[in-house]
mmCIF file of C-alpha atoms in Angstrom:
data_model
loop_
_atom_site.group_PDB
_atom_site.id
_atom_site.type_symbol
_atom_site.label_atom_id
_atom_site.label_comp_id
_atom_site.label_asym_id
_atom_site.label_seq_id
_atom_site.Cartn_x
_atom_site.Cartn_y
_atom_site.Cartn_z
ATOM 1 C CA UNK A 1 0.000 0.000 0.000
ATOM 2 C CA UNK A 2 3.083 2.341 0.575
ATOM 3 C CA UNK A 3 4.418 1.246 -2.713
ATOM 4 C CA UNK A 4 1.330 2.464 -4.432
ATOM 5 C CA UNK A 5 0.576 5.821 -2.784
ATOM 6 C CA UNK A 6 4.612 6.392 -3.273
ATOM 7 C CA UNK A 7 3.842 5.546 -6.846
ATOM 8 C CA UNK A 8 0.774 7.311 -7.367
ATOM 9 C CA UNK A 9 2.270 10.900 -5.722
ATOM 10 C CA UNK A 10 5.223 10.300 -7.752
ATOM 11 C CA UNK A 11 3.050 10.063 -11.052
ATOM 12 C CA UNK A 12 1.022 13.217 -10.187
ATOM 13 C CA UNK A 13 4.234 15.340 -9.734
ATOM 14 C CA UNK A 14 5.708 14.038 -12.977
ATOM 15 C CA UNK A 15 1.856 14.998 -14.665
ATOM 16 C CA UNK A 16 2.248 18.499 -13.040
ATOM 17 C CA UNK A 17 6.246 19.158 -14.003
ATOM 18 C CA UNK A 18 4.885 18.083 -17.890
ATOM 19 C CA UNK A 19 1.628 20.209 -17.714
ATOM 20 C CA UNK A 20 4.673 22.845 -16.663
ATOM 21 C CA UNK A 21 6.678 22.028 -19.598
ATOM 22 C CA UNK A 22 4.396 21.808 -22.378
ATOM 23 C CA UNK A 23 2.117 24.991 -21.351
ATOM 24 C CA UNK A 24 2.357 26.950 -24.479
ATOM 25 C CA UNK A 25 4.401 30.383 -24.490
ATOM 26 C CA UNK A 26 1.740 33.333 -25.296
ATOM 27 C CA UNK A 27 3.899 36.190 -25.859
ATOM 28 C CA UNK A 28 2.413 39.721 -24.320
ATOM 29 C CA UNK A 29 0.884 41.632 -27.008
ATOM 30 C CA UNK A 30 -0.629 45.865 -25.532
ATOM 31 C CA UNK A 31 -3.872 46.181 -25.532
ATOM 32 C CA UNK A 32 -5.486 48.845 -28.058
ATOM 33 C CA UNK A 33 -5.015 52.469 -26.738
ATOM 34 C CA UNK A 34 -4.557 56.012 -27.991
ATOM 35 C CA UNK A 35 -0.952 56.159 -27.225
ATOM 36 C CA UNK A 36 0.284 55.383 -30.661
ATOM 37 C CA UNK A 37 -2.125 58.936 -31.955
ATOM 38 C CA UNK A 38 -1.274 60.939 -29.305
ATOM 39 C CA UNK A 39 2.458 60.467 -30.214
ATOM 40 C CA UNK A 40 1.731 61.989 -34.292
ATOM 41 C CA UNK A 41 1.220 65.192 -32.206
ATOM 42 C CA UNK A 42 4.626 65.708 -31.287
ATOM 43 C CA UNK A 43 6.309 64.766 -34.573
ATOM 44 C CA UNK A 44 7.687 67.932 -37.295
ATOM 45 C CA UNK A 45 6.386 66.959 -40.753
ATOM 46 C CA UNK A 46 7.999 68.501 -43.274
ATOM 47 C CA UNK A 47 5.408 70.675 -45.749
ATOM 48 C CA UNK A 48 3.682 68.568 -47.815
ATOM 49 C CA UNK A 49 4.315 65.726 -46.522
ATOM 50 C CA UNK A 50 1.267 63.684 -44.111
ATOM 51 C CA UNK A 51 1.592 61.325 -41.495
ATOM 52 C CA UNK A 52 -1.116 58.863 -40.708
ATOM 53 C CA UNK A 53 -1.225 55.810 -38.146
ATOM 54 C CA UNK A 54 -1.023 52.523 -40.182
ATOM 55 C CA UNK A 55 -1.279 49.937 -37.521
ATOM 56 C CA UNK A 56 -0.765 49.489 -33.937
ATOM 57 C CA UNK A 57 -0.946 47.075 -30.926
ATOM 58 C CA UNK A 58 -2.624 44.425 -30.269
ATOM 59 C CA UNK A 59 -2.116 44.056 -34.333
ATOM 60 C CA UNK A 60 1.482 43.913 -33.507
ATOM 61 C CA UNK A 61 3.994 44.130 -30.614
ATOM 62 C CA UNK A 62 7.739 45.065 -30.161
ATOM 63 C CA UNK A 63 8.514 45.484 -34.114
ATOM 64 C CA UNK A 64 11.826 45.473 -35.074
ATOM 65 C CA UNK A 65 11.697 45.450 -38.736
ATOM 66 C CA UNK A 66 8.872 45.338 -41.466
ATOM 67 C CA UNK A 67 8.696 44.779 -45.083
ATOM 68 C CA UNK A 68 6.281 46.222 -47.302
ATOM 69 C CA UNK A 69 5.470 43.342 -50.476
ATOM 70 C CA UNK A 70 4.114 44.706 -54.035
ATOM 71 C CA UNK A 71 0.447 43.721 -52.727
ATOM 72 C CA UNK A 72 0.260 46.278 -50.079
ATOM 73 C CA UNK A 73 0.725 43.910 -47.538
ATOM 74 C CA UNK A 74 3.245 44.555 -44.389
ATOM 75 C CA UNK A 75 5.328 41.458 -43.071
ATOM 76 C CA UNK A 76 6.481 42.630 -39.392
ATOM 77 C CA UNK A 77 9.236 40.831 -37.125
ATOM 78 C CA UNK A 78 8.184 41.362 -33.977
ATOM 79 C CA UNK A 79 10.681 40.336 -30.978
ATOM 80 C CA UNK A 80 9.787 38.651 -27.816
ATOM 81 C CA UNK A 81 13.300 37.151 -26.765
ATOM 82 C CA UNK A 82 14.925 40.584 -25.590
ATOM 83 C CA UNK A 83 16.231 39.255 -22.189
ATOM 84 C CA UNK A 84 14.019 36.125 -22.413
ATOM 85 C CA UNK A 85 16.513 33.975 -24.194
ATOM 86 C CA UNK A 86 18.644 37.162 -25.683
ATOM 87 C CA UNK A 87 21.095 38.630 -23.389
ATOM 88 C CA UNK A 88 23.978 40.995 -23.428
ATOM 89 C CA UNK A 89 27.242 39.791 -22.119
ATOM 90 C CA UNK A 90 27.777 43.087 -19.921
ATOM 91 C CA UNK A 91 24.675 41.771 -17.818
ATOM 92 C CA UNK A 92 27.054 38.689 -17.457
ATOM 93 C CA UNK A 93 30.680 40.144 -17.179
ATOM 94 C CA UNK A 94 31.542 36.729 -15.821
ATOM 95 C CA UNK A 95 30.930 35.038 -18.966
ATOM 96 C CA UNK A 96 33.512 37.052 -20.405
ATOM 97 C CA UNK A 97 36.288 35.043 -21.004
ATOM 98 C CA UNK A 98 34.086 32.573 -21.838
ATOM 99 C CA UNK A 99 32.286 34.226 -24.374
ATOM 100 C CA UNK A 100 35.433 35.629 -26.093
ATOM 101 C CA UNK A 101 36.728 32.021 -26.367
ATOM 102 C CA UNK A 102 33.347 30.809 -28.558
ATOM 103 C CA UNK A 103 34.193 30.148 -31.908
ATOM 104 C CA UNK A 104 30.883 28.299 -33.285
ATOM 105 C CA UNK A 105 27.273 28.775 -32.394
ATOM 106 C CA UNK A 106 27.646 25.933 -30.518
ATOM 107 C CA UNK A 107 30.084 26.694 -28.207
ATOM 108 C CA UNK A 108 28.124 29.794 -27.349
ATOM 109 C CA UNK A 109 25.231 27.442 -25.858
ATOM 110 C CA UNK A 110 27.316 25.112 -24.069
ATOM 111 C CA UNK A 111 28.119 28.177 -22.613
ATOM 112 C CA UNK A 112 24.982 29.385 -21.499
ATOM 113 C CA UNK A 113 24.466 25.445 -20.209
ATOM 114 C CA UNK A 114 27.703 26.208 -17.957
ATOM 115 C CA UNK A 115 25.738 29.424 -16.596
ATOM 116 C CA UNK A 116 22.841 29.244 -16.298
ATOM 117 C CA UNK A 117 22.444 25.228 -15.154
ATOM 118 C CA UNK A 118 19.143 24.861 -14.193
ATOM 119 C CA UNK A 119 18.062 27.785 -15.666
ATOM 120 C CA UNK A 120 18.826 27.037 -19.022
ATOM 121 C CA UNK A 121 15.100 26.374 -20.591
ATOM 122 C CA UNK A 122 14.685 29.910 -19.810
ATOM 123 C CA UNK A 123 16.399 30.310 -22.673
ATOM 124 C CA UNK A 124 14.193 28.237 -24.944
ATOM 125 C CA UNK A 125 10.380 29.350 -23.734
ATOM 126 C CA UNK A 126 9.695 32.757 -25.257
ATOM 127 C CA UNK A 127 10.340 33.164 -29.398
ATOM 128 C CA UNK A 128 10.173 35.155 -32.075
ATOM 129 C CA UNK A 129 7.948 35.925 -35.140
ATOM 130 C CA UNK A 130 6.892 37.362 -38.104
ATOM 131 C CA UNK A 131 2.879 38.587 -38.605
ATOM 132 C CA UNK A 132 1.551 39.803 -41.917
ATOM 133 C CA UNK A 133 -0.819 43.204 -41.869
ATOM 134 C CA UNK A 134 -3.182 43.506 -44.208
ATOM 135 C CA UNK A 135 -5.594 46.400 -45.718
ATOM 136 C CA UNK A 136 -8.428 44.147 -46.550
ATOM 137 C CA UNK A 137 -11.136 46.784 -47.526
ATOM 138 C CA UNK A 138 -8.868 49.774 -49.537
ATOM 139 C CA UNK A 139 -9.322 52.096 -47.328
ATOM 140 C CA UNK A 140 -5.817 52.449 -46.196
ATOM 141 C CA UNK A 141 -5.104 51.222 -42.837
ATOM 142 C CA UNK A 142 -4.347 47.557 -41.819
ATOM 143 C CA UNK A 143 -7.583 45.940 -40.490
ATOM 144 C CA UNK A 144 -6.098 41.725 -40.588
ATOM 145 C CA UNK A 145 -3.585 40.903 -38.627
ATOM 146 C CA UNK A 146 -1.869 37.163 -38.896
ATOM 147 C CA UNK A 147 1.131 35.424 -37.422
ATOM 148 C CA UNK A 148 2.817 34.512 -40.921
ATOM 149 C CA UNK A 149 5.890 32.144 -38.934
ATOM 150 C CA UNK A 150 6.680 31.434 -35.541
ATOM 151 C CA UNK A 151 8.605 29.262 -32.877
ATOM 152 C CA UNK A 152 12.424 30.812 -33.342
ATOM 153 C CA UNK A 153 12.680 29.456 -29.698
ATOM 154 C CA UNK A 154 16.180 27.351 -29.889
ATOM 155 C CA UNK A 155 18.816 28.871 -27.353
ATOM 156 C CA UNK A 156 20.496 30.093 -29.649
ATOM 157 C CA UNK A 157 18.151 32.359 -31.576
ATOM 158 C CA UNK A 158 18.773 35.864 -31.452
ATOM 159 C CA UNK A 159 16.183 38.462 -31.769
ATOM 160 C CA UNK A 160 14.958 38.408 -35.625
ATOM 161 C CA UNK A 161 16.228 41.733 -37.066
ATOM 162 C CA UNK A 162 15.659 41.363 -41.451
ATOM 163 C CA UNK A 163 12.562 40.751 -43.582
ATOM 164 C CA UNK A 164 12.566 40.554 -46.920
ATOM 165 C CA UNK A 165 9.852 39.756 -49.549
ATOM 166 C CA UNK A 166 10.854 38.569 -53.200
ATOM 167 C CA UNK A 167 8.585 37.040 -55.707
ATOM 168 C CA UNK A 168 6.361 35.299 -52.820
ATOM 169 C CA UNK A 169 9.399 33.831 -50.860
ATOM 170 C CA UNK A 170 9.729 35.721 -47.480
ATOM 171 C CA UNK A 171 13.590 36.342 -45.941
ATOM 172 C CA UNK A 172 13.908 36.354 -42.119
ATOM 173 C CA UNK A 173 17.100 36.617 -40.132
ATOM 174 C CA UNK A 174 17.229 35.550 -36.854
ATOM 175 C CA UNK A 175 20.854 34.492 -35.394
ATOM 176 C CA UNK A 176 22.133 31.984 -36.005
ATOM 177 C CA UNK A 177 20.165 31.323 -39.369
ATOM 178 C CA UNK A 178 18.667 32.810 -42.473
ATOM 179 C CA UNK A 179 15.374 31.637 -43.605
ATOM 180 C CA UNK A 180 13.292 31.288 -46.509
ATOM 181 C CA UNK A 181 9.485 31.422 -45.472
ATOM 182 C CA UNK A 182 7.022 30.563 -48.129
ATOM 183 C CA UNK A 183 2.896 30.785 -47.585
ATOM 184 C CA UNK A 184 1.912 27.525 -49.913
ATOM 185 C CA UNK A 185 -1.832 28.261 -50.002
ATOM 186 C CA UNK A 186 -2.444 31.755 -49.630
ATOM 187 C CA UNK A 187 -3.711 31.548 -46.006
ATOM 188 C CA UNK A 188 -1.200 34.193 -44.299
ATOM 189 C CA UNK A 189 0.822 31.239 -42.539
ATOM 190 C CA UNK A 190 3.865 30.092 -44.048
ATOM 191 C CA UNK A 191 4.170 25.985 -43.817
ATOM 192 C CA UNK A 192 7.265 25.938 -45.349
ATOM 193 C CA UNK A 193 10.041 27.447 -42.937
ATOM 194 C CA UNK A 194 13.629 26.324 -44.432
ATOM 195 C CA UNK A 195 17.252 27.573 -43.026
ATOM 196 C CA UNK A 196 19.595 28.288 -45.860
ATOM 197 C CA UNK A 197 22.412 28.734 -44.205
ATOM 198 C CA UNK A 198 23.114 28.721 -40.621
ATOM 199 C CA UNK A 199 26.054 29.567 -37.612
ATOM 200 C CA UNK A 200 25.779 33.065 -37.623
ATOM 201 C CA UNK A 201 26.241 34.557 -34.136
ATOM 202 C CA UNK A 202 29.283 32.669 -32.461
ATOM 203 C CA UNK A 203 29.214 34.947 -29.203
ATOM 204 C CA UNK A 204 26.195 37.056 -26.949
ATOM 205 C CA UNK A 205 28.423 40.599 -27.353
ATOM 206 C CA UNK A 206 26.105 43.637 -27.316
ATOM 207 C CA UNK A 207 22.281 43.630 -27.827
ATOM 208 C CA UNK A 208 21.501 44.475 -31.394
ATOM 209 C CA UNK A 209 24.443 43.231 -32.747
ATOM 210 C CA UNK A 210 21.953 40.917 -35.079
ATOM 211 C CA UNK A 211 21.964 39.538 -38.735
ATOM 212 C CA UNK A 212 19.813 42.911 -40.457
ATOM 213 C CA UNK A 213 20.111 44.338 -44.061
ATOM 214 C CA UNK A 214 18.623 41.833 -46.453
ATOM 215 C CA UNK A 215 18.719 43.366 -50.278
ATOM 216 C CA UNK A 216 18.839 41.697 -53.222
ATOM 217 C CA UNK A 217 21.566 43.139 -55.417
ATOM 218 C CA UNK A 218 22.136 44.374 -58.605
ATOM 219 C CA UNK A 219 23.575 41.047 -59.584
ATOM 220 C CA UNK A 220 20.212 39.249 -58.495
ATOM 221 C CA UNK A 221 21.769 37.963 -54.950
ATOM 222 C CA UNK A 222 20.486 37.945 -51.333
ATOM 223 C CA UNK A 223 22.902 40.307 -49.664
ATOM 224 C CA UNK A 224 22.801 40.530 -45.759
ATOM 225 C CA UNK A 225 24.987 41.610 -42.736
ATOM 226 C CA UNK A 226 25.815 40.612 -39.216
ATOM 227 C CA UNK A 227 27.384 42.998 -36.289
ATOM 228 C CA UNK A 228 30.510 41.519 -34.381
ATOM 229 C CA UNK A 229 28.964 38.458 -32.954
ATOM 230 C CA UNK A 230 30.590 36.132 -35.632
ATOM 231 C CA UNK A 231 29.923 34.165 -37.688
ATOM 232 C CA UNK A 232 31.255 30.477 -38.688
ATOM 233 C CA UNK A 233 28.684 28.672 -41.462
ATOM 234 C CA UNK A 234 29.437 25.226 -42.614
ATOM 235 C CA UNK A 235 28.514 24.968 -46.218
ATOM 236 C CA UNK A 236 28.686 22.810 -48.875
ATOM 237 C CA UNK A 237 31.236 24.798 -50.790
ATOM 238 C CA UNK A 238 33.273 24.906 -47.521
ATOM 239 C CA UNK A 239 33.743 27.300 -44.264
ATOM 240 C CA UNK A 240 32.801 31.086 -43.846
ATOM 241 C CA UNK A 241 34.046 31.809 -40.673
ATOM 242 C CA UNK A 242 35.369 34.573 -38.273
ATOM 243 C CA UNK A 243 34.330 35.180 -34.730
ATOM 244 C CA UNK A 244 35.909 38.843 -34.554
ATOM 245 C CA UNK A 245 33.795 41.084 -36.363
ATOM 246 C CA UNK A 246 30.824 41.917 -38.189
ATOM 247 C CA UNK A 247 30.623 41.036 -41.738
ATOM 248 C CA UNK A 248 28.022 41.676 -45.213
ATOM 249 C CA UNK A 249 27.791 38.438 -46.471
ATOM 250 C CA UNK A 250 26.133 37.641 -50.418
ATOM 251 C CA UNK A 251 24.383 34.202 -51.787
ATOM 252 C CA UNK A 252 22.209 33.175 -54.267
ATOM 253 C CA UNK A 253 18.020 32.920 -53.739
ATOM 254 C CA UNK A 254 18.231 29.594 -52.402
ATOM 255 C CA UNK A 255 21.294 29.967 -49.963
ATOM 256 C CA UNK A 256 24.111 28.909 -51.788
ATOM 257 C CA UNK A 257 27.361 29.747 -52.644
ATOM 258 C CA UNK A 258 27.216 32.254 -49.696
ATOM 259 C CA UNK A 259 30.771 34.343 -49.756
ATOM 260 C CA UNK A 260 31.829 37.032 -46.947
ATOM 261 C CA UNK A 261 31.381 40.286 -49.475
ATOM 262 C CA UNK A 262 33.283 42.700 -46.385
ATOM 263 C CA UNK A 263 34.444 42.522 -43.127
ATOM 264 C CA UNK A 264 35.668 44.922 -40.563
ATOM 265 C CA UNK A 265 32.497 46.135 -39.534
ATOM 266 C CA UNK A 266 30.805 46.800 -35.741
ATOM 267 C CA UNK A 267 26.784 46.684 -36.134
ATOM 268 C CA UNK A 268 26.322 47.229 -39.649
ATOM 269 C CA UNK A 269 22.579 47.965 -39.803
ATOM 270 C CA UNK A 270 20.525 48.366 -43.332
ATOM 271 C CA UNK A 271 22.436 47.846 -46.738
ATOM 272 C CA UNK A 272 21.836 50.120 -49.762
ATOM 273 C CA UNK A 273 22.946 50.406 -53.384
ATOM 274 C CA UNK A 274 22.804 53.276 -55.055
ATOM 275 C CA UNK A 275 22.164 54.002 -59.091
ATOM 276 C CA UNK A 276 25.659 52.885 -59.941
ATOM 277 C CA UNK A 277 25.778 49.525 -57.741
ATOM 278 C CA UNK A 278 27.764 50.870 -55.035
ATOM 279 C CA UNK A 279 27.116 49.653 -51.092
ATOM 280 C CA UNK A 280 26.498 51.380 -48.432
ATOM 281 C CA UNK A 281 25.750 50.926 -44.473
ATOM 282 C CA UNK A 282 25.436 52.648 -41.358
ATOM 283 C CA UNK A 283 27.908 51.213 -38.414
ATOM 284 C CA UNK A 284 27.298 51.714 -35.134
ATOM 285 C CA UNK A 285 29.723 52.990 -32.898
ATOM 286 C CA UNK A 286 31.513 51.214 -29.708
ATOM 287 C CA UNK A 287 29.379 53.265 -26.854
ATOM 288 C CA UNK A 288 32.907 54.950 -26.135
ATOM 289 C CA UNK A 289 32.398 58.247 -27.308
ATOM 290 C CA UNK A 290 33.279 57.805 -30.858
ATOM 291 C CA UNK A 291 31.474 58.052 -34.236
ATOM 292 C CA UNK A 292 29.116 56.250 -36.016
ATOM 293 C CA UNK A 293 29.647 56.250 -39.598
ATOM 294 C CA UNK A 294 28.433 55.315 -42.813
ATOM 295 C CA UNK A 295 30.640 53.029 -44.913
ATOM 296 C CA UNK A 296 31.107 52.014 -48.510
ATOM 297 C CA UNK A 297 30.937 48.701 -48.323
ATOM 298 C CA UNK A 298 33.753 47.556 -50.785
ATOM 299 C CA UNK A 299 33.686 44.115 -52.327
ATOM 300 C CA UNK A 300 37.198 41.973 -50.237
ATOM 301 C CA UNK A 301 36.941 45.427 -47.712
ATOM 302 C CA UNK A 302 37.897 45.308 -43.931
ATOM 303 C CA UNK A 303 37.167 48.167 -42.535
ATOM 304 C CA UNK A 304 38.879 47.912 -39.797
ATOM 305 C CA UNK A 305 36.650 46.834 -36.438
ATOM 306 C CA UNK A 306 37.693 43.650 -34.252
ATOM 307 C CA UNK A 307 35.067 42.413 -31.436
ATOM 308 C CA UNK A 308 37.746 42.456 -28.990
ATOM 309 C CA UNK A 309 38.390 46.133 -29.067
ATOM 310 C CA UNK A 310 35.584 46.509 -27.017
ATOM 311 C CA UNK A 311 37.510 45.634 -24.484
ATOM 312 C CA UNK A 312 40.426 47.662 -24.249
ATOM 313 C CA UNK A 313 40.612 50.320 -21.839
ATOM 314 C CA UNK A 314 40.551 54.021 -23.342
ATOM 315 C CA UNK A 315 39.005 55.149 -26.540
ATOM 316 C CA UNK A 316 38.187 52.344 -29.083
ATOM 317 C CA UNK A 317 39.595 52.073 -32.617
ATOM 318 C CA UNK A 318 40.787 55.947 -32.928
ATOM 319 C CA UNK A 319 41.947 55.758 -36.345
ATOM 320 C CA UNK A 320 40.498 53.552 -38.804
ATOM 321 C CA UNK A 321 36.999 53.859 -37.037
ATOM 322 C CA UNK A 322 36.849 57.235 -36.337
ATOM 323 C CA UNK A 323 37.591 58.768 -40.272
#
């Protein structure tokens, strides 16, 4: 009789730790509100120009990035991992050494295994995603809201910072991977979800320091960028790697031949080409009392950034990051 009320105690607090487990996330999305109007008041709009509210919560929450597709529609990557899965190593100064010694997207979660111990599923519960807003009645304002790809959960996703729409085949970066979403039967859900190439992200770094900038090129390929969290991508034409610095990386449509374009960078953000086929991004500065600037991305460039300058004591990179 002990045997069996052992037993049956034992089975109900197994049942409750899996109820536990398998609850499904629900991210937290605002509830409607005025806030979003109220805010047009304070902008300047230049003459002739108008400014009218599009969308707001609960159609979306915490965009990052959207991408308007030649239907009118609006793909949106809204984040939910921001220090629910995504940290920033200066939260965790003892990780360090640690994280400067991760050369592979792999290493970087054994690392946070090493951390966090118990708490490592934190790391895996809340996740990304990508909604599509829709005008369905012409009269100019989103009134359809649906979550076109979720689930970018894995410990090592980052926060999902590109979107890109070409010929019905939707672009997503979200470290460590890039992805090809495709909607199959036109119901605002993509069931296809396929990683082209993936290992982007070797190290935590700064917050923001994401895969961004998807634009296909004058040459027809998928260009797209990463800030200094690294990068080392097994392919089948062989190894891109570095785990110093930020990079603008080029492929074809469907992921391969992916080649490093430039290097050198800090938190290269959006990529643009002008009329003549020249590149161009913005670079965030080191938080050290330097510059920004806005580079020319030159095909084989380095222009000059290494991760680990972060670290050294007194101003970062005066030279080559400063002019």
């Amino acid at each position: 009789m002990r045997r069996s009320l052992i037993t049956i105690v034992a089975a109900i607090s197994l049942g409750a730790a899996q109820s536990a487990e398998v609850e499904p996330y629900r991210p937290h999305v605002g509830q409607a509100s005025d806030e979003a109007r109220q805010a047009l008041s304070s902008f300047k709009i230049p003459e002739g120009f108008q400014v009218e509210l599009f969308a707001a919560e609960p159609m979306f929450a915490n965009p990052v990035c959207f991408w308007p597709d030649t239907k009118g529609r609006f793909y949106v990557a809204e984040s939910f991992r921001l220090h629910q899965g995504v940290t920033d190593i200066r939260e965790h100064m003892d990780w360090l050494d640690d994280d400067l010694a991760c050369k592979t997207v792999a290493d970087r979660v054994a690392m946070y295994q090493k951390h966090l111990g118990d708490r490592f599923p934190e790391f895996t519960r809340a996740y990304e995603r990508v909604s599509l807003l829709r005008d369905t009645d012409g009269d100019g304002f989103a009134d359809s809201s649906t979550v076109f790809a979720d689930g970018f959960n894995a410990a090592a996703d980052g926060i999902g910072a590109g979107l890109l729409e070409h010929k019905g085949d939707v672009y997503f970066t979200c470290i460590p991977s890039l992805w090809r979403l495709h909607d199959d039967d036109g119901d605002g859900r993509a069931e296809q979800k396929t990683v082209l190439t993936t290992g982007y992200g070797v190290r935590v770094a700064f917050l923001g320091h994401d895969m961004h900038g998807l634009r296909i090129g004058p040459d027809g390929l998928l260009y797209f960028s990463i800030g200094d969290r690294g990068f080392h991508v097994e392919t089948v034409g062989g190894l891109v790697s570095n785990p110093d610095t930020g990079a603008v990386f080029r492929c074809n449509l469907d992921g391969s031949e992916l080649e490093v374009f430039a290097t050198g960078l800090r938190n290269p953000q959006e990529l643009v080409f002008n009329e003549w086929g020249d590149l161009f991004t913005g670079d965030n500065n080191s938080d050290s009392g330097d510059r920004a600037r806005f580079v020319h991305v030159v095909e084989g460039g380095d222009s000059g950034w290494r991760q680990p300058y972060q670290w050294i004591h007194g101003p970062r990179n005066v030279g080559s990051w400063i002019h």
